[in-house]
Coordinates of C-alpha atoms in Angstrom, one line a residue:
X1 CA 52.8 -84.8 -6.7
X2 CA 49.8 -85.7 -4.2
X3 CA 46.9 -87.2 -6.1
X4 CA 44.0 -85.0 -6.8
X5 CA 41.7 -86.9 -4.6
X6 CA 43.1 -89.6 -2.2
X7 CA 40.0 -91.8 -1.1
X8 CA 39.2 -92.2 2.5
X9 CA 37.4 -95.5 2.8
X10 CA 34.5 -95.9 5.6
X11 CA 33.8 -98.2 7.9
X12 CA 30.2 -99.6 7.2
X13 CA 27.5 -101.4 9.1
X14 CA 24.7 -102.7 6.9
X15 CA 21.1 -103.2 8.3
X16 CA 17.9 -104.4 6.3
X17 CA 14.9 -102.9 7.6
X18 CA 12.8 -105.8 6.9
X19 CA 14.9 -108.3 8.8
X20 CA 17.2 -106.4 11.0
X21 CA 15.4 -108.0 14.2
X22 CA 15.7 -111.5 12.6
X23 CA 19.3 -111.0 12.0
X24 CA 19.9 -109.5 15.6
X25 CA 18.4 -112.8 17.1
X26 CA 20.7 -114.9 15.1
X27 CA 23.4 -113.1 15.6
X28 CA 24.1 -112.6 11.8
X29 CA 24.7 -108.9 11.7
X30 CA 27.5 -108.3 9.1
X31 CA 30.2 -105.6 9.1
X32 CA 32.6 -104.5 6.7
X33 CA 35.4 -101.7 7.7
X34 CA 37.6 -101.0 5.2
X35 CA 40.4 -97.7 5.8
X36 CA 40.4 -95.5 8.5
X37 CA 39.5 -91.8 9.4
X38 CA 35.7 -91.7 7.9
X39 CA 32.5 -92.2 8.2
X40 CA 29.5 -92.5 5.8
X41 CA 25.8 -92.5 5.7
X42 CA 24.2 -94.3 2.9
X43 CA 20.4 -94.2 2.3
X44 CA 18.7 -96.3 0.0
X45 CA 15.0 -96.9 -0.9
X46 CA 13.6 -99.3 -3.7
X47 CA 9.9 -101.0 -3.9
X48 CA 11.0 -103.8 -2.0
X49 CA 13.0 -102.6 1.1
X50 CA 15.2 -99.8 2.8
X51 CA 18.6 -100.2 3.5
X52 CA 20.3 -97.7 5.9
X53 CA 24.2 -97.6 6.3
X54 CA 25.8 -95.8 9.2
X55 CA 29.6 -96.0 9.9
X56 CA 31.7 -94.3 11.9
X57 CA 35.4 -95.0 13.9
X58 CA 39.1 -94.7 13.4
X59 CA 41.5 -98.1 12.3
X60 CA 44.7 -98.5 10.7
X61 CA 45.0 -100.7 7.9
X62 CA 42.4 -102.7 6.1
X63 CA 40.3 -105.9 7.9
X64 CA 37.4 -107.2 6.7
X65 CA 35.0 -108.9 8.8
X66 CA 32.1 -109.9 6.4
X67 CA 30.2 -107.9 3.2
X68 CA 27.7 -105.4 3.4
X69 CA 24.3 -106.4 1.7
X70 CA 24.0 -106.4 -1.9
X71 CA 23.5 -103.8 -4.0
X72 CA 21.0 -103.3 -7.3
X73 CA 23.0 -102.1 -9.9
X74 CA 23.2 -102.1 -13.5
X75 CA 25.7 -102.2 -16.3
X76 CA 27.3 -104.0 -19.0
X77 CA 30.6 -105.7 -19.0
X78 CA 31.2 -107.5 -22.7
X79 CA 27.8 -109.3 -22.4
X80 CA 27.4 -109.3 -18.5
X81 CA 24.2 -106.7 -17.9
X82 CA 24.0 -106.1 -14.0
X83 CA 20.3 -106.6 -13.5
X84 CA 18.6 -104.5 -11.0
X85 CA 17.5 -107.5 -9.0
X86 CA 20.5 -109.4 -9.6
X87 CA 22.9 -110.3 -6.7
X88 CA 26.4 -108.1 -6.6
X89 CA 28.4 -111.1 -6.0
X90 CA 26.8 -112.9 -8.7
X91 CA 27.3 -110.2 -11.1
X92 CA 31.1 -109.9 -10.1
X93 CA 31.8 -113.3 -11.0
X94 CA 30.2 -113.1 -14.0
X95 CA 32.0 -109.9 -15.0
X96 CA 35.5 -111.7 -14.1
X97 CA 34.9 -114.7 -16.6
X98 CA 33.2 -112.2 -19.1
X99 CA 36.7 -112.4 -21.1
X100 CA 38.1 -115.8 -20.3
X101 CA 37.1 -117.5 -23.5
X102 CA 38.8 -114.6 -25.3
X103 CA 41.9 -114.4 -26.9
X104 CA 43.0 -111.1 -25.1
X105 CA 44.9 -110.2 -22.2
X106 CA 43.0 -108.1 -19.8
X107 CA 42.6 -106.8 -15.5
X108 CA 38.7 -106.6 -15.1
X109 CA 37.6 -104.8 -12.0
X110 CA 34.3 -105.8 -10.8
X111 CA 31.0 -104.0 -9.4
X112 CA 31.9 -105.5 -6.1
X113 CA 35.5 -104.5 -6.1
X114 CA 34.4 -101.2 -6.8
X115 CA 32.1 -101.2 -4.2
X116 CA 34.2 -102.5 -1.6
X117 CA 37.3 -100.1 -2.4
X118 CA 34.7 -97.4 -3.0
X119 CA 36.3 -96.4 -6.3
X120 CA 35.0 -93.4 -8.0
X121 CA 37.2 -92.7 -10.5
X122 CA 40.2 -93.9 -12.7
X123 CA 43.0 -92.6 -11.1
X124 CA 42.0 -95.3 -7.8
X125 CA 42.0 -98.3 -10.4
X126 CA 45.6 -98.5 -10.3
X127 CA 45.6 -99.8 -7.2
X128 CA 43.9 -102.9 -8.6
X129 CA 45.6 -102.8 -12.3
X130 CA 49.6 -102.7 -11.8
X131 CA 50.0 -102.6 -15.3
X132 CA 48.4 -99.1 -15.7
X133 CA 50.4 -96.4 -14.9
X134 CA 49.8 -93.2 -14.6
X135 CA 52.5 -89.5 -15.3
X136 CA 50.7 -86.3 -14.1
X137 CA 51.9 -82.8 -13.6
X138 CA 48.2 -81.5 -13.0
X139 CA 44.8 -82.1 -14.3
X140 CA 45.9 -81.3 -17.6
X141 CA 49.1 -82.4 -18.0
X142 CA 48.9 -86.3 -17.5
X143 CA 48.8 -89.5 -19.4
X144 CA 48.1 -93.5 -19.0
X145 CA 50.3 -95.9 -19.8
X146 CA 49.5 -100.0 -19.8
X147 CA 52.5 -102.0 -19.4
X148 CA 54.8 -99.2 -19.8
X149 CA 54.2 -97.9 -23.2
X150 CA 52.5 -94.9 -24.4
X151 CA 53.5 -91.1 -23.8
X152 CA 56.8 -90.6 -22.8
X153 CA 55.5 -88.3 -20.0
X154 CA 52.7 -86.4 -19.0
X155 CA 53.4 -83.1 -21.0
X156 CA 50.7 -82.2 -23.3
X157 CA 52.2 -81.2 -26.7
X158 CA 49.2 -79.2 -28.3
X159 CA 46.4 -82.0 -29.5
X160 CA 48.8 -84.8 -28.8
X161 CA 46.6 -87.8 -27.7
X162 CA 47.2 -89.8 -24.4
X163 CA 48.8 -93.0 -24.2
X164 CA 46.2 -95.5 -23.8
X165 CA 42.7 -94.7 -24.7
X166 CA 40.1 -94.3 -22.4
X167 CA 36.1 -95.1 -23.3
X168 CA 33.3 -94.4 -20.7
X169 CA 30.4 -97.0 -22.3
X170 CA 32.2 -96.8 -25.7
X171 CA 32.8 -93.0 -25.7
X172 CA 36.0 -92.2 -26.4
X173 CA 37.5 -89.7 -24.0
X174 CA 40.6 -87.9 -25.7
X175 CA 41.6 -85.6 -22.8
X176 CA 42.4 -88.1 -20.0
X177 CA 42.3 -84.9 -17.2
X178 CA 38.0 -85.4 -17.8
X179 CA 38.6 -89.1 -15.7
X180 CA 40.2 -87.4 -12.5
X181 CA 36.9 -86.3 -11.3
X182 CA 34.1 -88.8 -9.9
X183 CA 32.8 -91.2 -12.8
X184 CA 29.6 -91.6 -11.2
X185 CA 27.8 -95.0 -11.3
X186 CA 30.9 -97.1 -11.9
X187 CA 29.9 -100.6 -11.8
X188 CA 33.2 -102.2 -13.9
X189 CA 36.4 -101.6 -15.7
X190 CA 38.0 -103.5 -18.4
X191 CA 42.0 -102.6 -18.9
X192 CA 42.6 -104.5 -22.3
X193 CA 46.7 -105.2 -22.6
X194 CA 48.2 -105.1 -26.0
X195 CA 46.9 -103.5 -29.5
X196 CA 43.6 -103.3 -30.2
X197 CA 42.9 -101.2 -33.2
X198 CA 41.7 -103.8 -35.0
X199 CA 38.4 -104.0 -32.5
X200 CA 37.2 -100.5 -33.4
X201 CA 37.6 -97.1 -31.3
X202 CA 41.2 -94.6 -31.9
X203 CA 44.2 -96.4 -32.6
X204 CA 46.3 -98.2 -30.0
X205 CA 49.4 -100.1 -29.3
X206 CA 49.6 -100.3 -25.5
X207 CA 45.8 -101.4 -25.1
X208 CA 42.6 -99.8 -23.7
X209 CA 40.6 -98.6 -21.0
X210 CA 37.0 -99.2 -20.9
X211 CA 34.9 -97.8 -18.2
X212 CA 31.0 -99.2 -17.2
X213 CA 28.0 -97.4 -15.6
X214 CA 24.9 -98.4 -14.6
X215 CA 22.1 -98.2 -16.7
X216 CA 18.5 -97.4 -16.3
X217 CA 16.4 -99.7 -14.5
X218 CA 12.6 -100.1 -14.7
X219 CA 12.5 -100.6 -11.1
X220 CA 12.2 -97.3 -9.0
X221 CA 14.9 -97.0 -7.0
X222 CA 16.7 -93.8 -5.2
X223 CA 20.3 -93.7 -3.3
X224 CA 21.4 -90.7 -1.1
X225 CA 25.3 -91.2 0.0
X226 CA 27.3 -89.2 2.1
X227 CA 30.9 -89.7 3.3
X228 CA 33.3 -87.7 5.5
X229 CA 36.8 -88.3 5.8
X230 CA 40.5 -87.0 6.3
X231 CA 41.2 -83.5 5.4
X232 CA 37.8 -82.8 5.9
X233 CA 36.9 -84.8 2.8
X234 CA 32.9 -84.6 2.0
X235 CA 31.4 -86.4 -1.3
X236 CA 28.1 -86.4 -1.9
X237 CA 26.1 -88.4 -4.4
X238 CA 22.1 -88.8 -4.9
X239 CA 20.5 -91.1 -7.6
X240 CA 17.2 -91.6 -9.1
X241 CA 16.2 -94.5 -11.2
X242 CA 13.0 -96.1 -12.5
X243 CA 10.4 -96.1 -15.5
X244 CA 9.3 -93.1 -17.3
X245 CA 5.7 -92.7 -16.1
X246 CA 4.4 -96.4 -16.4
X247 CA 6.3 -97.6 -19.4
X248 CA 7.5 -101.2 -19.5
X249 CA 10.0 -99.8 -22.6
X250 CA 11.2 -96.7 -21.4
X251 CA 13.7 -95.8 -18.4
X252 CA 15.6 -92.9 -16.8
X253 CA 18.7 -92.7 -14.3
X254 CA 20.1 -89.3 -13.1
X255 CA 22.9 -88.9 -10.9
X256 CA 24.4 -85.4 -9.2
X257 CA 27.4 -85.6 -7.2
X258 CA 30.5 -83.7 -5.6
X259 CA 33.4 -83.7 -3.5
X260 CA 35.2 -81.5 -1.4
X261 CA 38.5 -81.7 0.4
X262 CA 41.2 -79.5 1.9
X263 CA 44.6 -79.7 0.9
X264 CA 47.7 -81.4 2.0
X265 CA 49.4 -78.3 3.5
X266 CA 48.7 -75.2 5.0
X267 CA 50.4 -71.9 4.5
X268 CA 51.9 -70.6 7.5
X269 CA 51.3 -67.1 6.8
X270 CA 47.4 -67.6 5.6
X271 CA 44.6 -70.3 5.9
X272 CA 45.1 -70.8 2.3
X273 CA 46.0 -75.0 1.8
X274 CA 47.6 -76.7 -1.0
X275 CA 46.4 -79.2 -2.5
X276 CA 42.7 -78.5 -2.0
X277 CA 40.0 -80.5 -4.4
X278 CA 36.6 -79.7 -5.5
X279 CA 34.8 -81.5 -7.8
X280 CA 30.3 -81.5 -9.0
X281 CA 28.9 -82.9 -11.8
X282 CA 25.9 -84.3 -13.1
X283 CA 25.0 -87.4 -15.5
X284 CA 21.7 -88.4 -16.5
X285 CA 20.3 -91.2 -19.0
X286 CA 17.3 -92.5 -21.2
X287 CA 16.8 -95.7 -22.1
X288 CA 14.2 -96.9 -24.5
X289 CA 14.0 -100.4 -25.0
X290 CA 10.7 -101.7 -27.3
X291 CA 11.8 -105.1 -27.2
X292 CA 14.4 -108.1 -26.7
X293 CA 16.2 -107.1 -30.1
X294 CA 16.4 -103.2 -30.0
X295 CA 17.6 -100.8 -27.3
X296 CA 18.4 -97.0 -27.7
X297 CA 20.1 -95.0 -24.8
X298 CA 20.7 -91.5 -24.6
X299 CA 23.2 -89.9 -21.8
X300 CA 24.3 -86.4 -20.8
X301 CA 26.9 -85.3 -18.4
X302 CA 29.2 -82.5 -16.9
X303 CA 31.4 -81.9 -14.7
X304 CA 33.5 -79.3 -12.8
X305 CA 36.9 -79.7 -10.9
X306 CA 38.6 -77.0 -8.8
X307 CA 42.2 -77.5 -8.2
X308 CA 44.6 -75.6 -6.1
X309 CA 47.7 -77.5 -7.2
X310 CA 51.3 -78.3 -5.9
X311 CA 54.2 -76.3 -4.5
X312 CA 57.6 -75.8 -6.0
X313 CA 60.1 -75.9 -3.5
X314 CA 63.8 -74.2 -4.0
X315 CA 66.2 -77.2 -2.3
X316 CA 69.5 -75.6 -3.7
X317 CA 71.6 -73.8 -6.1
X318 CA 75.0 -74.7 -8.4
X319 CA 77.1 -72.0 -7.8
X320 CA 80.6 -73.8 -9.1
X321 CA 80.9 -76.3 -11.8
X322 CA 82.7 -79.6 -11.0
X323 CA 86.2 -78.0 -12.0
X324 CA 85.7 -75.7 -9.2
X325 CA 85.2 -72.6 -11.2
X326 CA 82.1 -70.1 -10.4
X327 CA 79.2 -70.4 -12.4
X328 CA 78.6 -66.9 -13.6
X329 CA 75.1 -65.1 -13.0
X330 CA 73.8 -68.2 -10.6
X331 CA 71.1 -67.7 -8.1
X332 CA 72.5 -66.0 -5.6
X333 CA 73.8 -63.5 -8.1
X334 CA 70.5 -62.9 -9.2
X335 CA 68.9 -62.8 -5.6
X336 CA 70.9 -60.0 -4.6
X337 CA 70.8 -57.9 -8.0
X338 CA 66.8 -57.8 -6.6
X339 CA 67.7 -57.5 -3.1
X340 CA 66.5 -61.2 -2.4
X341 CA 67.7 -62.6 0.7
X342 CA 67.0 -66.4 0.4
X343 CA 65.9 -68.5 3.2
X344 CA 67.9 -71.7 4.1
X345 CA 67.0 -74.8 1.7
X346 CA 65.9 -76.5 4.5
X347 CA 62.3 -77.6 3.7
X348 CA 58.6 -76.3 4.9
X349 CA 59.9 -73.4 7.0
X350 CA 60.5 -71.6 3.8
X351 CA 57.0 -71.3 3.3
X352 CA 56.9 -68.5 6.3
X353 CA 57.4 -65.8 4.3
X354 CA 58.3 -67.2 0.5
X355 CA 55.1 -68.5 -0.2
X356 CA 51.3 -66.9 -0.7
X357 CA 52.8 -63.8 -1.3
X358 CA 51.2 -63.5 -5.2
X359 CA 48.6 -66.1 -4.2
X360 CA 48.9 -69.8 -5.5
X361 CA 48.9 -71.7 -8.6
X362 CA 45.3 -72.7 -9.0
X363 CA 43.9 -74.5 -12.1
X364 CA 40.3 -75.6 -13.1
X365 CA 38.9 -77.8 -15.8
X366 CA 35.2 -78.8 -17.2
X367 CA 33.7 -81.0 -19.7
X368 CA 30.4 -82.4 -20.7
X369 CA 29.3 -84.5 -23.5
X370 CA 26.0 -86.2 -24.9
X371 CA 25.8 -89.5 -26.2
X372 CA 23.3 -91.8 -28.6
X373 CA 23.9 -95.8 -28.1
X374 CA 22.0 -98.1 -30.3
X375 CA 22.1 -101.7 -30.3
X376 CA 19.6 -104.3 -33.0
X377 CA 20.0 -108.0 -33.2
X378 CA 18.8 -109.4 -36.2
X379 CA 19.4 -113.3 -36.9
X380 CA 21.8 -113.6 -34.6
X381 CA 23.8 -110.8 -35.9
X382 CA 24.3 -107.4 -33.7
X383 CA 24.4 -104.0 -35.0
X384 CA 25.5 -101.4 -32.7
X385 CA 26.4 -97.4 -33.3
X386 CA 27.4 -94.9 -31.1
X387 CA 27.1 -91.1 -31.7
X388 CA 29.2 -88.4 -29.5
X389 CA 29.9 -85.0 -28.8
X390 CA 32.3 -84.3 -26.0
X391 CA 33.8 -81.0 -24.7
X392 CA 36.5 -79.9 -22.7
X393 CA 38.1 -76.6 -21.5
X394 CA 41.0 -76.3 -19.0
X395 CA 42.1 -72.9 -17.0
X396 CA 45.0 -72.6 -15.5
X397 CA 46.8 -69.8 -13.4
X398 CA 50.3 -70.7 -12.7
X399 CA 53.3 -68.4 -11.3
X400 CA 57.0 -68.6 -10.9
X401 CA 56.6 -67.0 -7.6
X402 CA 55.3 -69.4 -5.2
X403 CA 59.1 -70.7 -5.2
X404 CA 61.0 -67.5 -4.3
X405 CA 59.7 -64.0 -2.8
X406 CA 60.3 -62.3 -6.1
X407 CA 58.1 -60.7 -8.4
X408 CA 58.9 -62.6 -11.6
X409 CA 56.1 -64.1 -13.4
X410 CA 52.7 -63.1 -12.5
X411 CA 50.9 -65.4 -14.6
X412 CA 52.1 -68.6 -17.0
X413 CA 49.4 -70.7 -18.5
X414 CA 48.0 -71.8 -21.6
X415 CA 44.2 -72.7 -21.7
X416 CA 42.8 -75.2 -24.1
X417 CA 39.4 -75.6 -25.4
X418 CA 38.1 -78.5 -27.6
X419 CA 35.0 -80.0 -28.9
X420 CA 35.0 -83.7 -30.8
X421 CA 32.4 -85.3 -32.5
X422 CA 32.8 -89.4 -32.7
X423 CA 30.9 -91.8 -34.6
X424 CA 31.1 -95.4 -34.9
X425 CA 29.2 -98.3 -36.3
X426 CA 29.7 -101.9 -35.7
X427 CA 28.4 -105.3 -36.4
X428 CA 29.2 -108.2 -35.2
X429 CA 28.7 -112.1 -36.5
X430 CA 26.8 -114.5 -34.4
X431 CA 28.3 -116.0 -31.0
X432 CA 29.4 -119.8 -30.8
X433 CA 30.4 -120.1 -34.6
X434 CA 33.7 -121.4 -35.6
X435 CA 34.6 -118.3 -36.9
X436 CA 33.3 -115.2 -35.0
X437 CA 34.5 -111.8 -36.1
X438 CA 33.3 -108.0 -36.2
X439 CA 33.7 -105.0 -38.8
X440 CA 33.1 -101.4 -38.6
X441 CA 34.0 -97.9 -39.1
X442 CA 35.4 -95.3 -36.6
X443 CA 35.4 -91.7 -37.1
X444 CA 36.6 -89.2 -34.6
X445 CA 36.7 -85.1 -35.6
X446 CA 38.4 -82.8 -32.7
X447 CA 38.9 -79.2 -32.9
X448 CA 41.7 -78.1 -30.3
X449 CA 42.0 -74.1 -29.6
X450 CA 44.8 -72.8 -27.1
X451 CA 45.4 -69.5 -25.6
X452 CA 48.4 -69.0 -24.2
X453 CA 49.5 -66.0 -21.7
X454 CA 52.4 -65.1 -20.2
X455 CA 52.8 -62.1 -17.9
X456 CA 56.0 -61.0 -16.3
X457 CA 56.3 -59.0 -12.8
X458 CA 58.1 -56.2 -12.0
X459 CA 61.5 -57.8 -11.1
X460 CA 61.8 -60.0 -14.0
X461 CA 64.0 -57.6 -16.2
X462 CA 67.0 -57.7 -13.3
X463 CA 66.2 -61.5 -12.6
X464 CA 66.6 -62.7 -16.3
X465 CA 69.4 -60.8 -17.2
X466 CA 72.8 -62.1 -18.2
X467 CA 74.6 -59.6 -16.3
X468 CA 74.8 -56.5 -13.9
X469 CA 76.0 -54.5 -17.0
X470 CA 74.0 -50.9 -16.9
X471 CA 73.0 -51.2 -20.3
X472 CA 71.7 -54.9 -20.3
X473 CA 70.0 -54.2 -17.1
X474 CA 68.4 -51.3 -18.6
X475 CA 66.9 -52.9 -22.0
X476 CA 65.9 -56.1 -20.0
X477 CA 63.9 -53.8 -17.3
X478 CA 62.0 -52.1 -20.6
X479 CA 61.9 -55.7 -22.4
X480 CA 60.2 -57.8 -19.4
X481 CA 59.1 -55.8 -16.5
X482 CA 55.1 -55.7 -16.4
X483 CA 54.9 -57.0 -20.0
X484 CA 53.1 -59.8 -21.5
X485 CA 53.1 -62.2 -24.3
X486 CA 49.4 -64.1 -25.6
X487 CA 49.6 -66.4 -28.1
X488 CA 47.0 -68.9 -29.9
X489 CA 46.8 -71.9 -32.2
X490 CA 44.3 -74.5 -33.2
X491 CA 44.7 -77.8 -34.4
X492 CA 42.0 -80.1 -36.4
X493 CA 41.8 -83.7 -36.1
X494 CA 39.9 -85.9 -38.5
X495 CA 40.4 -89.8 -38.5
X496 CA 38.1 -92.1 -40.5
X497 CA 39.4 -95.7 -39.9
X498 CA 37.4 -98.8 -40.9
X499 CA 38.2 -101.7 -39.0
X500 CA 37.6 -105.7 -39.0
X501 CA 38.9 -108.9 -36.8
X502 CA 37.8 -112.4 -36.8
X503 CA 38.4 -115.0 -34.3
X504 CA 38.8 -118.7 -35.7
X505 CA 38.6 -121.4 -33.1
X506 CA 40.7 -123.8 -34.7
X507 CA 40.4 -126.2 -31.8
X508 CA 39.3 -126.2 -28.2
X509 CA 42.6 -125.0 -27.2
X510 CA 43.7 -123.0 -30.0
X511 CA 42.3 -119.6 -31.3
X512 CA 43.7 -117.4 -34.0
X513 CA 42.5 -113.6 -34.3
X514 CA 43.0 -111.7 -37.8
X515 CA 42.6 -108.3 -38.2
X516 CA 43.2 -104.9 -40.5
X517 CA 42.5 -101.3 -39.7
X518 CA 43.0 -98.1 -42.1

């Protein structure tokens, strides 16, 4: 199935207004080209300078003729803080080196790579992390695995959790479909490989995925960007950050974003496009930092996704067994029983009549959350706390009528609604000692509800009958035609997990890691 939001990467021409003339004279205007069929307009303003980025053109392949001007971003990847005045390249180098001295296998995606590749969501990270795989049926039924370890397939079974846990600023996102939409202010990604359970968070044997977003800045800064690309892709983003009033202890950051892209396939008997994608959302943060030892960060987010999903195509029918005997009640027998004349199984031309009669499968999801992050340093010990609430809901409208022009199933879907609360406390020992460690407690409560709907059409009885026997046909018509079945179930999960991990630097070349979790 096609990915929901394939990126269109623009060609960017970057100029800083205060030194354009000098650089023009010196012949040093920098140009960066990425991708094809797209253009981008980006306006940024701050107390120091204004940057204007204009892009247009069509290229095939990827070429790099330089780099755009550095971007003031903030975020935290391990002990690396992306400062408002820092150079993007220098920050990226620090991010890349953040775990070099740690005994862990990891892939790090830096802020520079995120900017150059125009990455806005987790799905796009896979181009840079080959060991991260995605199995996806739709925006609800999907799972991420690391090194092939995790869930066997993408089908969600009730409240079963994903193969690899996903964290955004330390908050556990139990439903991976929430990461298909854009994650605003993304500045760093770490994909940790191998068991991570004794380090905190949700229990994991395959690894963990950590996404980091930019912190609020004490320097006033605004940014607005518009991108246009293939399939009428339009992406909007507006960000504002700065101090609260004249305070030097409190700062805010708020970002609104949206994306709209036409689908890849157009129905020949309507203007409907399949794989059409829309998402929008908002993310806000408030940072209070009275001194260098204490910081408190509040955040909230909301996002909504609409997706006109994929097409089911009938490619053929089995009419005989390998021994030559005919298959009873096969596809053509059922088609004749309901008066349906199948089109040839030869691809897209069957869409002219078979697709669109009963509309199309659509799906939507929304997620929201609030969180509080506390960090306190005392005598080189670090105490941190993450308290978070997450909400997720999924709404679908699946049908079996998009493959053949028979009124079988008008709706087949289950709509889950999930509420969860997370609390994690961690105490870390001073860095640079022969033995470094951390210990803590992870708590997760999740309430998973699902409403299931199955509504049959007016030809379901004849189609699903086992034969042409009049008595059986009459019974099946009475049982299935225009009938429905609604069901409901709920699953509650409570997890309380104390954990601890210590690293003994036995020699400059040898580290031994010990961990425990219950």
